[in-house]
CSV table of C-alpha atoms in Angstrom, one decimal:
chain,number,residue,atom,x,y,z
A,1,UNK,CA,13.7,-1.2,-23.9
A,2,UNK,CA,15.7,-2.9,-21.2
A,3,UNK,CA,14.6,-6.5,-20.7
A,4,UNK,CA,13.2,-7.6,-17.3
A,5,UNK,CA,15.4,-10.0,-15.4
A,6,UNK,CA,14.3,-12.8,-13.2
A,7,UNK,CA,15.1,-10.6,-10.2
A,8,UNK,CA,13.0,-7.8,-11.6
A,9,UNK,CA,10.0,-10.1,-12.1
A,10,UNK,CA,10.4,-11.5,-8.7
A,11,UNK,CA,10.5,-8.1,-7.0
A,12,UNK,CA,7.6,-6.8,-9.0
A,13,UNK,CA,5.6,-9.8,-8.1
A,14,UNK,CA,6.4,-9.4,-4.5
A,15,UNK,CA,5.1,-5.8,-4.5
A,16,UNK,CA,1.9,-7.0,-6.3
A,17,UNK,CA,1.4,-9.4,-3.4
A,18,UNK,CA,2.2,-6.7,-0.8
A,19,UNK,CA,-0.3,-4.3,-2.4
A,20,UNK,CA,-3.0,-7.0,-2.1
A,21,UNK,CA,-2.1,-7.6,1.6
A,22,UNK,CA,-1.9,-3.8,2.2
A,23,UNK,CA,-5.4,-3.3,0.7
A,24,UNK,CA,-6.9,-5.8,3.0
A,25,UNK,CA,-4.8,-5.6,6.2
A,26,UNK,CA,-7.7,-4.5,8.3
A,27,UNK,CA,-9.8,-7.4,7.1
A,28,UNK,CA,-7.0,-9.8,7.9
A,29,UNK,CA,-6.3,-8.1,11.2
A,30,UNK,CA,-9.6,-6.4,12.4
A,31,UNK,CA,-7.9,-4.5,15.2
A,32,UNK,CA,-6.2,-2.3,12.6
A,33,UNK,CA,-9.0,0.2,12.6
A,34,UNK,CA,-9.1,3.7,14.0
A,35,UNK,CA,-12.5,5.1,14.9
A,36,UNK,CA,-14.1,2.5,12.6
A,37,UNK,CA,-11.9,3.5,9.7
A,38,UNK,CA,-9.8,0.6,8.4
A,39,UNK,CA,-6.1,1.2,8.1
A,40,UNK,CA,-4.8,0.3,4.6
A,41,UNK,CA,-1.1,0.1,3.5
A,42,UNK,CA,-1.5,0.5,-0.2
A,43,UNK,CA,0.0,4.0,-0.3
A,44,UNK,CA,2.9,2.8,1.9
A,45,UNK,CA,3.7,-0.1,-0.4
A,46,UNK,CA,3.3,2.0,-3.6
A,47,UNK,CA,5.8,4.5,-2.2
A,48,UNK,CA,8.2,1.7,-1.3
A,49,UNK,CA,7.8,0.2,-4.8
A,50,UNK,CA,9.0,3.5,-6.4
A,51,UNK,CA,11.7,4.1,-3.9
A,52,UNK,CA,13.1,0.6,-3.9
A,53,UNK,CA,12.4,-0.6,-7.5
A,54,UNK,CA,12.9,2.7,-9.3
A,55,UNK,CA,10.6,4.5,-11.7
A,56,UNK,CA,10.4,1.9,-14.4
A,57,UNK,CA,10.0,-1.3,-12.4
A,58,UNK,CA,8.0,0.4,-9.6
A,59,UNK,CA,5.4,1.7,-12.1
A,60,UNK,CA,5.3,-1.7,-13.9
A,61,UNK,CA,4.6,-3.5,-10.5
A,62,UNK,CA,1.8,-1.1,-9.8
A,63,UNK,CA,0.4,-1.5,-13.3
A,64,UNK,CA,0.5,-5.3,-12.9
A,65,UNK,CA,-1.3,-5.0,-9.6
A,66,UNK,CA,-4.1,-2.9,-11.2
A,67,UNK,CA,-4.4,-5.4,-14.1
A,68,UNK,CA,-4.4,-8.5,-11.9
A,69,UNK,CA,-7.4,-7.0,-10.0
A,70,UNK,CA,-9.0,-5.8,-13.2
A,71,UNK,CA,-9.2,-9.4,-14.6
A,72,UNK,CA,-10.9,-10.6,-11.5
A,73,UNK,CA,-8.3,-11.6,-8.8
A,74,UNK,CA,-9.6,-10.2,-5.5
A,75,UNK,CA,-6.6,-8.0,-4.7
A,76,UNK,CA,-8.4,-4.7,-4.1
A,77,UNK,CA,-9.8,-3.5,-0.7
A,78,UNK,CA,-12.6,-5.7,0.6
A,79,UNK,CA,-11.1,-8.6,-1.4
A,80,UNK,CA,-12.8,-7.5,-4.6
A,81,UNK,CA,-11.7,-7.7,-8.2
A,82,UNK,CA,-13.0,-7.5,-11.8
A,83,UNK,CA,-13.6,-4.8,-14.4
A,84,UNK,CA,-16.4,-3.2,-12.5
A,85,UNK,CA,-13.8,-1.7,-10.2
A,86,UNK,CA,-13.4,1.1,-12.8
A,87,UNK,CA,-16.8,2.5,-11.9
A,88,UNK,CA,-16.0,2.7,-8.2
A,89,UNK,CA,-15.2,6.2,-6.9
A,90,UNK,CA,-12.0,4.9,-5.3
A,91,UNK,CA,-10.5,3.6,-8.6
A,92,UNK,CA,-8.6,6.8,-9.0
A,93,UNK,CA,-6.4,5.9,-6.1
A,94,UNK,CA,-5.5,2.5,-7.7
A,95,UNK,CA,-4.5,4.3,-10.9
A,96,UNK,CA,-2.5,6.9,-8.9
A,97,UNK,CA,-0.2,4.2,-7.5
A,98,UNK,CA,1.4,3.9,-10.9
A,99,UNK,CA,2.2,7.6,-11.0
A,100,UNK,CA,3.2,7.6,-7.3
A,101,UNK,CA,5.8,4.9,-7.9
A,102,UNK,CA,7.1,6.5,-11.1
A,103,UNK,CA,7.6,10.0,-9.7
A,104,UNK,CA,9.3,8.7,-6.5
A,105,UNK,CA,11.5,6.4,-8.5
A,106,UNK,CA,12.6,9.3,-10.8
A,107,UNK,CA,13.6,11.4,-7.8
A,108,UNK,CA,15.6,8.8,-6.0
A,109,UNK,CA,17.3,7.7,-9.1
A,110,UNK,CA,18.9,11.1,-9.3
A,111,UNK,CA,19.5,11.8,-5.5
A,112,UNK,CA,20.3,9.1,-2.9
A,113,UNK,CA,20.3,11.2,0.3
A,114,UNK,CA,17.9,10.5,3.1
A,115,UNK,CA,16.2,13.9,2.5
A,116,UNK,CA,15.6,13.0,-1.1
A,117,UNK,CA,14.0,9.7,-0.2
A,118,UNK,CA,11.7,11.3,2.4
A,119,UNK,CA,10.7,14.3,0.1
A,120,UNK,CA,10.1,11.9,-2.8
A,121,UNK,CA,7.9,9.8,-0.6
A,122,UNK,CA,5.8,12.7,0.6
A,123,UNK,CA,5.5,14.0,-3.0
A,124,UNK,CA,4.4,10.6,-4.1
A,125,UNK,CA,1.8,10.6,-1.4
A,126,UNK,CA,0.6,14.0,-2.5
A,127,UNK,CA,0.1,12.7,-6.0
A,128,UNK,CA,-1.9,9.8,-4.7
A,129,UNK,CA,-4.2,12.1,-2.8
A,130,UNK,CA,-4.5,14.7,-5.6
A,131,UNK,CA,-5.3,12.1,-8.3
A,132,UNK,CA,-7.4,9.8,-6.1
A,133,UNK,CA,-9.5,12.5,-4.4
A,134,UNK,CA,-10.3,14.4,-7.6
A,135,UNK,CA,-11.3,11.1,-9.4
A,136,UNK,CA,-13.5,10.3,-6.4
A,137,UNK,CA,-15.2,13.7,-6.5
A,138,UNK,CA,-15.9,13.5,-10.3
A,139,UNK,CA,-17.0,9.9,-10.0
A,140,UNK,CA,-19.6,10.8,-7.4
A,141,UNK,CA,-20.7,13.8,-9.5
A,142,UNK,CA,-20.9,12.0,-12.9
A,143,UNK,CA,-21.9,8.4,-12.4
A,144,UNK,CA,-21.8,7.2,-8.7
A,145,UNK,CA,-24.6,7.8,-6.2
A,146,UNK,CA,-23.2,10.9,-4.3
A,147,UNK,CA,-24.2,11.4,-0.7
A,148,UNK,CA,-26.7,14.2,0.1
A,149,UNK,CA,-25.0,17.6,-0.2
A,150,UNK,CA,-21.8,16.1,-1.5
A,151,UNK,CA,-19.2,18.8,-2.4
A,152,UNK,CA,-15.6,19.1,-3.5
A,153,UNK,CA,-14.8,20.3,0.0
A,154,UNK,CA,-16.5,17.2,1.5
A,155,UNK,CA,-14.4,14.9,-0.7
A,156,UNK,CA,-11.2,16.4,0.8
A,157,UNK,CA,-12.6,16.4,4.3
A,158,UNK,CA,-13.0,12.6,4.0
A,159,UNK,CA,-9.3,12.4,3.4
A,160,UNK,CA,-8.4,14.1,6.7
A,161,UNK,CA,-8.8,10.9,8.7
A,162,UNK,CA,-6.2,8.8,6.8
A,163,UNK,CA,-3.8,11.8,6.2
A,164,UNK,CA,-1.8,11.7,9.5
A,165,UNK,CA,-1.3,7.9,9.0
A,166,UNK,CA,-0.2,8.3,5.4
A,167,UNK,CA,2.2,11.1,6.2
A,168,UNK,CA,3.9,9.0,9.0
A,169,UNK,CA,4.0,5.9,6.8
A,170,UNK,CA,5.4,7.9,3.8
A,171,UNK,CA,8.2,9.2,6.0
A,172,UNK,CA,8.8,5.7,7.4
A,173,UNK,CA,8.9,4.3,3.8
A,174,UNK,CA,11.4,6.9,2.7
A,175,UNK,CA,13.7,6.1,5.7
A,176,UNK,CA,13.3,2.4,5.2
A,177,UNK,CA,14.0,2.6,1.4
A,178,UNK,CA,17.1,4.8,2.0
A,179,UNK,CA,18.5,2.3,4.5
A,180,UNK,CA,17.9,-0.6,2.1
A,181,UNK,CA,19.6,1.5,-0.6
A,182,UNK,CA,22.7,1.9,1.5
A,183,UNK,CA,22.9,-1.6,2.9
A,184,UNK,CA,21.5,-3.9,0.2
A,185,UNK,CA,20.3,-2.3,-3.0
A,186,UNK,CA,23.7,-0.8,-3.9
A,187,UNK,CA,25.4,-4.2,-3.7
A,188,UNK,CA,25.5,-7.5,-5.6
A,189,UNK,CA,22.6,-8.3,-8.0
A,190,UNK,CA,20.6,-5.4,-6.8
A,191,UNK,CA,23.2,-2.8,-7.9
A,192,UNK,CA,21.7,-2.1,-11.3
A,193,UNK,CA,18.1,-2.3,-10.2
A,194,UNK,CA,17.3,1.3,-10.7
A,195,UNK,CA,19.3,1.9,-13.8
A,196,UNK,CA,17.2,3.7,-16.4
A,197,UNK,CA,15.9,1.8,-19.4
């Protein structure tokens, strides 16, 4: 197993902080709401984590984010934390960030083109939606108090509102990560950042 360097730990810690900010951006800046639905940037930062840090470090950063919140630090949406988060229907989205970062990282480690970064970002977003929405549905069906007449279709209809925002942000994340790859990440101390373990 490749040892984590000081740079790796710093970058992973930075993305943990960004995830906490992204989860609560609408609380910090109340104007970031569309039709009463708060805009969150967690998926955006999870995508960037995989695209910039690579599969290994990106998934480590997302795992640390989940664990930091799990032990009680209020880093999740609504400034909440603690082990009770596992019983919330939205916990599946938090778990999905680990897989999102890993899959995106694997793709961009093999191909460095702009198209590869954008496709990887969109695939990572799809993983986030698939895992998170299915977890939410079964959580409501098995242990959470489901709304009246709740169905699988309704669970997916709830995801329609944030979908355009997340598609746009995923594409922007892919473009941003590709530009960083070409200008910064392929040089100096960053050069071996995505080298496989």
